[in-house]
PDB file of C-alpha atoms in Angstrom:
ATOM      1  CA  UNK P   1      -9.356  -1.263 -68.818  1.00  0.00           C
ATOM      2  CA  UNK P   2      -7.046  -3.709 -70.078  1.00  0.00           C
ATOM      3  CA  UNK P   3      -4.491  -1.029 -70.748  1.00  0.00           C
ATOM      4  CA  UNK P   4      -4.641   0.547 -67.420  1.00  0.00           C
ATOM      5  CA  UNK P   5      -4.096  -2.598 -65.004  1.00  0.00           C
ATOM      6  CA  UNK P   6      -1.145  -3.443 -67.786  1.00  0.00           C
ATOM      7  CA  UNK P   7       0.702   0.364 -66.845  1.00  0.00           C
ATOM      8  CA  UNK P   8      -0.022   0.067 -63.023  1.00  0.00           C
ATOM      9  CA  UNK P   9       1.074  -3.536 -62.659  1.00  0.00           C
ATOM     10  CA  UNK P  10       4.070  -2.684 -64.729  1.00  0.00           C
ATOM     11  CA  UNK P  11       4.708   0.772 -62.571  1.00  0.00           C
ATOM     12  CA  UNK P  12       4.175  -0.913 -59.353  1.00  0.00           C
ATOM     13  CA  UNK P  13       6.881  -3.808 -60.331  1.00  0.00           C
ATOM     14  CA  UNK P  14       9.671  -1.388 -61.417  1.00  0.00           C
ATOM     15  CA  UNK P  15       8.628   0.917 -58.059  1.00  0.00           C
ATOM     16  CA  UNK P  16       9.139  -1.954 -55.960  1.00  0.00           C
ATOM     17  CA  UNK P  17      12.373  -2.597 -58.016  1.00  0.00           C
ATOM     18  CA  UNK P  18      13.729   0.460 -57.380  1.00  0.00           C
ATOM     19  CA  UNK P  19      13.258   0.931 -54.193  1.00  0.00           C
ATOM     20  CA  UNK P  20      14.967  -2.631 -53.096  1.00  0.00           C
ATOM     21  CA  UNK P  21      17.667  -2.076 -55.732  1.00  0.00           C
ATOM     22  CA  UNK P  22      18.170   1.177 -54.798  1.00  0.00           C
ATOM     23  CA  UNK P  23      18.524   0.706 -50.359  1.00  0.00           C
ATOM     24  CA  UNK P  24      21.019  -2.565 -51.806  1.00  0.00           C
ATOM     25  CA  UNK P  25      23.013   0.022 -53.699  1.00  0.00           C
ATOM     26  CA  UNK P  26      22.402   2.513 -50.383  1.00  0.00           C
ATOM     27  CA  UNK P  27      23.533  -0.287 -47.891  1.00  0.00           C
ATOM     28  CA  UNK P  28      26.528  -0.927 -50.047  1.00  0.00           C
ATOM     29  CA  UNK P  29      28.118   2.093 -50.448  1.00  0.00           C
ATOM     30  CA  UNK P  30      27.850   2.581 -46.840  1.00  0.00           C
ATOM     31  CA  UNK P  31      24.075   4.269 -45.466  1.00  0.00           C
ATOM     32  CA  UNK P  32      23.486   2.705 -42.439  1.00  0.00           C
ATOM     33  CA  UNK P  33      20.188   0.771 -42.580  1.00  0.00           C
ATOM     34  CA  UNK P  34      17.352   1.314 -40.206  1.00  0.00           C
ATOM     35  CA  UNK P  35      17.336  -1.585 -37.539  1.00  0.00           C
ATOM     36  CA  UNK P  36      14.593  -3.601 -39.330  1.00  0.00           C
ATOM     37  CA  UNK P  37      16.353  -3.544 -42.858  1.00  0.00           C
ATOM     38  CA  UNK P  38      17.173  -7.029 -44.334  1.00  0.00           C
ATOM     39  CA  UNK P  39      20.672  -5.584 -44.549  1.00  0.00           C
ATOM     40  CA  UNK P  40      22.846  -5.035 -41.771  1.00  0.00           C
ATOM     41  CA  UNK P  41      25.716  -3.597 -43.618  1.00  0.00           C
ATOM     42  CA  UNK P  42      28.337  -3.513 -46.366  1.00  0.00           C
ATOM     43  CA  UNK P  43      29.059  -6.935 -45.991  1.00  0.00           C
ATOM     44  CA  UNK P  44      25.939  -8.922 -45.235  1.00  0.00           C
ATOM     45  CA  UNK P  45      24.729 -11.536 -47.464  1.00  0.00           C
ATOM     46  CA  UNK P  46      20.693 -11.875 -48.333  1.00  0.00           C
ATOM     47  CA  UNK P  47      19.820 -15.215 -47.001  1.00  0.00           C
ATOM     48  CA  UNK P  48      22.312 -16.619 -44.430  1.00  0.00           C
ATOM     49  CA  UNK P  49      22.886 -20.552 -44.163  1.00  0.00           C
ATOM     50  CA  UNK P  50      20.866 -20.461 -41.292  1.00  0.00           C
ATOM     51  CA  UNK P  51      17.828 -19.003 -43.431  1.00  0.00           C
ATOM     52  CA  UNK P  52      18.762 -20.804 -46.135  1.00  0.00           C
ATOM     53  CA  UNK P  53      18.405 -24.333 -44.797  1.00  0.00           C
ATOM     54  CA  UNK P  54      15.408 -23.259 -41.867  1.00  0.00           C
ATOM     55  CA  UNK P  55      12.655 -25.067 -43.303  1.00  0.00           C
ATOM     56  CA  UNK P  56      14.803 -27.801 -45.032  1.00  0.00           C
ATOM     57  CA  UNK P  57      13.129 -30.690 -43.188  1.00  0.00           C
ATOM     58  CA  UNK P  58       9.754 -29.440 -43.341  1.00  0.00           C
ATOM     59  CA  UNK P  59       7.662 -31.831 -46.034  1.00  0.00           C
ATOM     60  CA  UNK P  60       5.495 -28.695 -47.044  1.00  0.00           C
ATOM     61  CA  UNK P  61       8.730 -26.628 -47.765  1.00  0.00           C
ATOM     62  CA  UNK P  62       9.568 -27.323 -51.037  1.00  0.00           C
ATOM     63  CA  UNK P  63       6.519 -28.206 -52.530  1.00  0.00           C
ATOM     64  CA  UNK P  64       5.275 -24.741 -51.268  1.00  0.00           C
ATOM     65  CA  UNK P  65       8.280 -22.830 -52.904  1.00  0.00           C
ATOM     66  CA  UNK P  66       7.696 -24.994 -56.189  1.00  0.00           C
ATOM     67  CA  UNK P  67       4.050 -23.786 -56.638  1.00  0.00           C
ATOM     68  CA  UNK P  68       4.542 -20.292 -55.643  1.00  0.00           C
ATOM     69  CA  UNK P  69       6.691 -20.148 -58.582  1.00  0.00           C
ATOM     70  CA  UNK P  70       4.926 -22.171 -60.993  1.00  0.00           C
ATOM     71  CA  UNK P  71       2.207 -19.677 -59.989  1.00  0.00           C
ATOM     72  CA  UNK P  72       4.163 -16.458 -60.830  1.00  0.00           C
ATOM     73  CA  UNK P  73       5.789 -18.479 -64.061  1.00  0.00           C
ATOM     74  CA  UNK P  74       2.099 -18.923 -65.380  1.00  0.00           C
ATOM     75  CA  UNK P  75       0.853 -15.508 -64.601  1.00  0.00           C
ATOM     76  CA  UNK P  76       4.292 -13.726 -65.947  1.00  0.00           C
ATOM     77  CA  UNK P  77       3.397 -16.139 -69.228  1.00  0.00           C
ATOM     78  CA  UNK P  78       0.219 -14.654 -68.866  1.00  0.00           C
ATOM     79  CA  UNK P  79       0.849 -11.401 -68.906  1.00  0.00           C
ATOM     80  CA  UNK P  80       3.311 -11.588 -71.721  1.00  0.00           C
ATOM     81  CA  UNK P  81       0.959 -13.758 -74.046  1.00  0.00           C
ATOM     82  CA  UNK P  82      -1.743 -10.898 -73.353  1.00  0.00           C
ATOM     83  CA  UNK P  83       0.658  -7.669 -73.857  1.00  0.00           C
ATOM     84  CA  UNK P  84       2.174  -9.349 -76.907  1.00  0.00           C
ATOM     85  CA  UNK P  85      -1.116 -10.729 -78.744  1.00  0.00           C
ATOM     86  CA  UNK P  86      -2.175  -9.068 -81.659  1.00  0.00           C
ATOM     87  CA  UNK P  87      -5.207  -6.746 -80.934  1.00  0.00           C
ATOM     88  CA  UNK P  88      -5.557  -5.595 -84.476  1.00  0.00           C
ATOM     89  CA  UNK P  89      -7.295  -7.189 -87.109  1.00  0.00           C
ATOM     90  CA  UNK P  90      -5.652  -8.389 -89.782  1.00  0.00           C
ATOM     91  CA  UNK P  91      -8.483 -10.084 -92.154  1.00  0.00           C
ATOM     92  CA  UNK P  92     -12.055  -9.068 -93.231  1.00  0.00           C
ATOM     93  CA  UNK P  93     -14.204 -12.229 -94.646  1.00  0.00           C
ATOM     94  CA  UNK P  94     -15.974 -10.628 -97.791  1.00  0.00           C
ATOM     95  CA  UNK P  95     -18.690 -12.599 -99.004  1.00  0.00           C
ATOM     96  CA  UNK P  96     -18.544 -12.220-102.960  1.00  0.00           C
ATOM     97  CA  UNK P  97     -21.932 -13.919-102.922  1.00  0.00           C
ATOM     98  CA  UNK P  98     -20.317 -17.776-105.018  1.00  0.00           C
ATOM     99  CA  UNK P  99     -19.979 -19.254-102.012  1.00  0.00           C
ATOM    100  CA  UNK P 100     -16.031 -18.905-101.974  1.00  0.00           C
ATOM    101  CA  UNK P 101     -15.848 -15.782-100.235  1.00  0.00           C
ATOM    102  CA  UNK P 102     -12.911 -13.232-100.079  1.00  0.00           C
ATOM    103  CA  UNK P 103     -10.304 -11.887 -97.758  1.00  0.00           C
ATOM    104  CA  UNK P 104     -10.102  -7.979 -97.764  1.00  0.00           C
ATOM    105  CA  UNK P 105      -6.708  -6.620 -95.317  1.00  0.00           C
ATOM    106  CA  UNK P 106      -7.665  -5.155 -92.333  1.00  0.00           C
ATOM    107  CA  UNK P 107      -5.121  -2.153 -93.032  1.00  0.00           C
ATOM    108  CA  UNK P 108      -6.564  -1.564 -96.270  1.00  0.00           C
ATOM    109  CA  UNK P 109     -10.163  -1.224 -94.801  1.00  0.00           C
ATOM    110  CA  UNK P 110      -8.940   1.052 -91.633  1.00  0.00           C
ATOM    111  CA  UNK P 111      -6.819   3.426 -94.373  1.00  0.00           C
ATOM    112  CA  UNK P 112     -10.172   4.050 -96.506  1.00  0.00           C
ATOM    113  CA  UNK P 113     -12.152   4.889 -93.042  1.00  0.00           C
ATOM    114  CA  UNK P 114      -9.339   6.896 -92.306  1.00  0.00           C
ATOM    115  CA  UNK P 115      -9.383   8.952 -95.588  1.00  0.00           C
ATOM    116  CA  UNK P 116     -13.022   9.274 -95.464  1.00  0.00           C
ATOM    117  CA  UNK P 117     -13.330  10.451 -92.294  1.00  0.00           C
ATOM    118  CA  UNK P 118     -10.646  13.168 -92.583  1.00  0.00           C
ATOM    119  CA  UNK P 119     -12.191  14.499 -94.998  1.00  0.00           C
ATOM    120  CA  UNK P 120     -15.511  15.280 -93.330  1.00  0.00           C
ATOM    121  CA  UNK P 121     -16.024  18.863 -92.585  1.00  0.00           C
ATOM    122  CA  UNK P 122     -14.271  19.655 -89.235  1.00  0.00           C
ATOM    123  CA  UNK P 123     -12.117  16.799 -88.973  1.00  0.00           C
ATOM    124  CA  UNK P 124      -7.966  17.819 -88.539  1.00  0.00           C
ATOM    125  CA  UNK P 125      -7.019  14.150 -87.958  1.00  0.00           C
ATOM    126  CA  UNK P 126      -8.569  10.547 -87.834  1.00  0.00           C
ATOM    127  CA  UNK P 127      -7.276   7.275 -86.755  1.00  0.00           C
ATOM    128  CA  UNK P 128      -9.227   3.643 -87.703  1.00  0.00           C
ATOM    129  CA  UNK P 129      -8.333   0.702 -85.968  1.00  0.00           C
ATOM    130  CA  UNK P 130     -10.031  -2.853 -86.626  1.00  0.00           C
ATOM    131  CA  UNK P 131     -11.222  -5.599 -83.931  1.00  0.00           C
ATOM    132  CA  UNK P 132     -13.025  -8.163 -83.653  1.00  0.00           C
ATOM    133  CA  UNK P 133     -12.988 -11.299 -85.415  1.00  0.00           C
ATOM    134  CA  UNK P 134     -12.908 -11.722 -89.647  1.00  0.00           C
ATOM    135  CA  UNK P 135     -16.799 -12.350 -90.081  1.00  0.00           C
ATOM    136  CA  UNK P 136     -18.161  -9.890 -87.519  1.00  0.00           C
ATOM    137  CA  UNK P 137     -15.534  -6.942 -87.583  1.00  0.00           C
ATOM    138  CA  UNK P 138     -16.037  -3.702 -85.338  1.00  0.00           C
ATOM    139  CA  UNK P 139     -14.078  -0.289 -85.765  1.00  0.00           C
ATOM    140  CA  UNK P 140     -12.468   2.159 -82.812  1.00  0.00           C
ATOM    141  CA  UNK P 141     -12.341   5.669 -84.337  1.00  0.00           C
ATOM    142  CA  UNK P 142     -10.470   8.791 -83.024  1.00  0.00           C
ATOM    143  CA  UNK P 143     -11.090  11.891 -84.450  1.00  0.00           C
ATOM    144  CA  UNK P 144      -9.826  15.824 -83.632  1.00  0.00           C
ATOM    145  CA  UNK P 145     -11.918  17.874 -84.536  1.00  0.00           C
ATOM    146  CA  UNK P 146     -11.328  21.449 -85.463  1.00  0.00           C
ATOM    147  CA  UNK P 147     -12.638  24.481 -83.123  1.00  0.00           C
ATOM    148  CA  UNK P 148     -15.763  25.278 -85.287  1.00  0.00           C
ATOM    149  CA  UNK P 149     -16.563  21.714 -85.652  1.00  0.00           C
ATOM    150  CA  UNK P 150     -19.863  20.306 -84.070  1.00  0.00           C
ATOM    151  CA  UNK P 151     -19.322  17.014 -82.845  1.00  0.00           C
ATOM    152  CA  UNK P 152     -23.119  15.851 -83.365  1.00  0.00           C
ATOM    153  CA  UNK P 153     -22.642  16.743 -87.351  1.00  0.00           C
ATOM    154  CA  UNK P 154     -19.664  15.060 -87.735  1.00  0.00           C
ATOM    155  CA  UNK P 155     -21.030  12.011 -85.647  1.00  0.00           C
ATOM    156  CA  UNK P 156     -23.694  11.753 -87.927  1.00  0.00           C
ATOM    157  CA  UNK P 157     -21.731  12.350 -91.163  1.00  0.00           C
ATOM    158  CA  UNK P 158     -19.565   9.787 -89.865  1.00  0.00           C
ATOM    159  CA  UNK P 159     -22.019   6.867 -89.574  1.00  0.00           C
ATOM    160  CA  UNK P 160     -23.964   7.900 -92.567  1.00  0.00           C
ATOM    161  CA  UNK P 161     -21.492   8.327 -95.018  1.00  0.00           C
ATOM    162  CA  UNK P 162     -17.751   6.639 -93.807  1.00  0.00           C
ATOM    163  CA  UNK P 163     -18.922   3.852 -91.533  1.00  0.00           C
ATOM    164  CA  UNK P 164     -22.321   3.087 -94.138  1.00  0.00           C
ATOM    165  CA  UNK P 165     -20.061   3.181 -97.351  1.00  0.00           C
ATOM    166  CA  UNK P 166     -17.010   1.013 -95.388  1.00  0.00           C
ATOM    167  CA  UNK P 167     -19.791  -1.505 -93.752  1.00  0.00           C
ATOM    168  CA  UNK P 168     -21.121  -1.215 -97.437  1.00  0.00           C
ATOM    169  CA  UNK P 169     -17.945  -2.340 -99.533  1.00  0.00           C
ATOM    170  CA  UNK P 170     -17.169  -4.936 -97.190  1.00  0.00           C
ATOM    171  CA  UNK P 171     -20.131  -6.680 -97.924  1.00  0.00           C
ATOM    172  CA  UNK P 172     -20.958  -6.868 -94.239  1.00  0.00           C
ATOM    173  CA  UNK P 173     -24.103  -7.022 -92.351  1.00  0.00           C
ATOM    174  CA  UNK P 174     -23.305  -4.612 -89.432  1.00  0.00           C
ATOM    175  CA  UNK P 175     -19.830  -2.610 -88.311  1.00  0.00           C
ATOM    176  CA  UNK P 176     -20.388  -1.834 -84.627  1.00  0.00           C
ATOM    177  CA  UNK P 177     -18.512   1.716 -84.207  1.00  0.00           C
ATOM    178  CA  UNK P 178     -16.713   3.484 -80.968  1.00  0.00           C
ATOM    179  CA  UNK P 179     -15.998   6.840 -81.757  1.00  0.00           C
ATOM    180  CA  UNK P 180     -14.124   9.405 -79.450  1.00  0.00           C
ATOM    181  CA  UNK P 181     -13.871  12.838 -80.941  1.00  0.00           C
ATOM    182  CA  UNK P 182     -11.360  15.338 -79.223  1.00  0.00           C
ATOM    183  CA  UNK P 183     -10.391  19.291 -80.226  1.00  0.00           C
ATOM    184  CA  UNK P 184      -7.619  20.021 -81.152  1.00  0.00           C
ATOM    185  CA  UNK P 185      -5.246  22.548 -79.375  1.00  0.00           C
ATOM    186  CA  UNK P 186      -5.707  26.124 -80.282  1.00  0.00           C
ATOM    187  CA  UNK P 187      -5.145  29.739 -78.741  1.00  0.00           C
ATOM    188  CA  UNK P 188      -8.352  31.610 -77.782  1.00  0.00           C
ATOM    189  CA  UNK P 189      -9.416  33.424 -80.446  1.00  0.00           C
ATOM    190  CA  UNK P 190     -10.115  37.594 -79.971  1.00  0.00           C
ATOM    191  CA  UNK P 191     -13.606  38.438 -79.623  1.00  0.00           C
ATOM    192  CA  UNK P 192     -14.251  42.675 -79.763  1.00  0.00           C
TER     193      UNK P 192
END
């Protein structure tokens, strides 16, 4: 979900970028604007001193302008803090039962799903990726799956053997899984 507002917010923005940036360039090189453009021609400025200064003596003015962009400062900040933080986990808590505990890589623990998983029967491809937080880890996996693969045996071999023997060497108590299983491409196959 996450992902999806991200791509339209940031295809809206650069649509409504291009098309000002664009009818500037237009107006400049000499299109002649419709009669309710903010242009009227080559060389018209954006805000004239008379639009500039309009609300000047107003008391609400400026405090108005000063929120509105402290507003889209803090969302932009926002945004950036939420595109840039780290979704993957980086850190598995292992409890090695003395009471000091361990720290198993996150990288390490997605590689051996990985393997495992790949080599289940049916499997061309499979991605691991860890969330979650270090004590209570969960796993998104993506698998293709070959043409004469059934997807309810591999689900199964999955969870019983890669996910239990993961959730299993991690010492941990549960590894919530999402799994989304695709085909790969192939060309229909003759049948006579």
């Amino acid at each position: 979900m996450r992902r999806t507002v991200n791509r339209v917010l940031i295809g809206l923005v650069g649509l409504v970028l291009l098309v000002l940036g664009g009818s500037v360039l237009a107006v400049g090189l000499g299109v002649k604007p419709p009669s309710w453009w903010i242009h009227d021609g080559r060389n018209d400025v954006l805000l004239s001193d008379a639009e500039r200064t309009r609300w000047d003596g107003e008391g609400w003015w400026w405090p108005t302008v000063i929120a509105a962009l402290a507003l889209v400062v803090l969302l932009t900040l926002w945004w950036l803090t939420a595109v840039l933080r780290r979704r993957r986990l980086t850190e598995v808590r292992v409890d090695t039962g003395d009471g000091e505990g361990a720290l198993l890589r996150g990288r390490a623990l997605e590689g051996v799903l990985e393997g495992e998983a790949a080599e289940l029967d049916g499997v061309h491809r499979a991605h691991a990726h860890l969330t979650g937080r270090p004590d209570a880890p969960e796993t998104r996996v993506r698998l293709q799956l070959e043409p004469h693969a059934d997807p309810g045996t591999t689900l199964n071999h999955l969870t019983t053997e890669a996910l239990t023997h993961a959730r299993n060497s991690a010492g941990l108590e549960s590894l919530p899984a999402e799994v989304r299983m695709t085909g790969v491409k192939h060309k229909a196959e003759r049948v006579s």
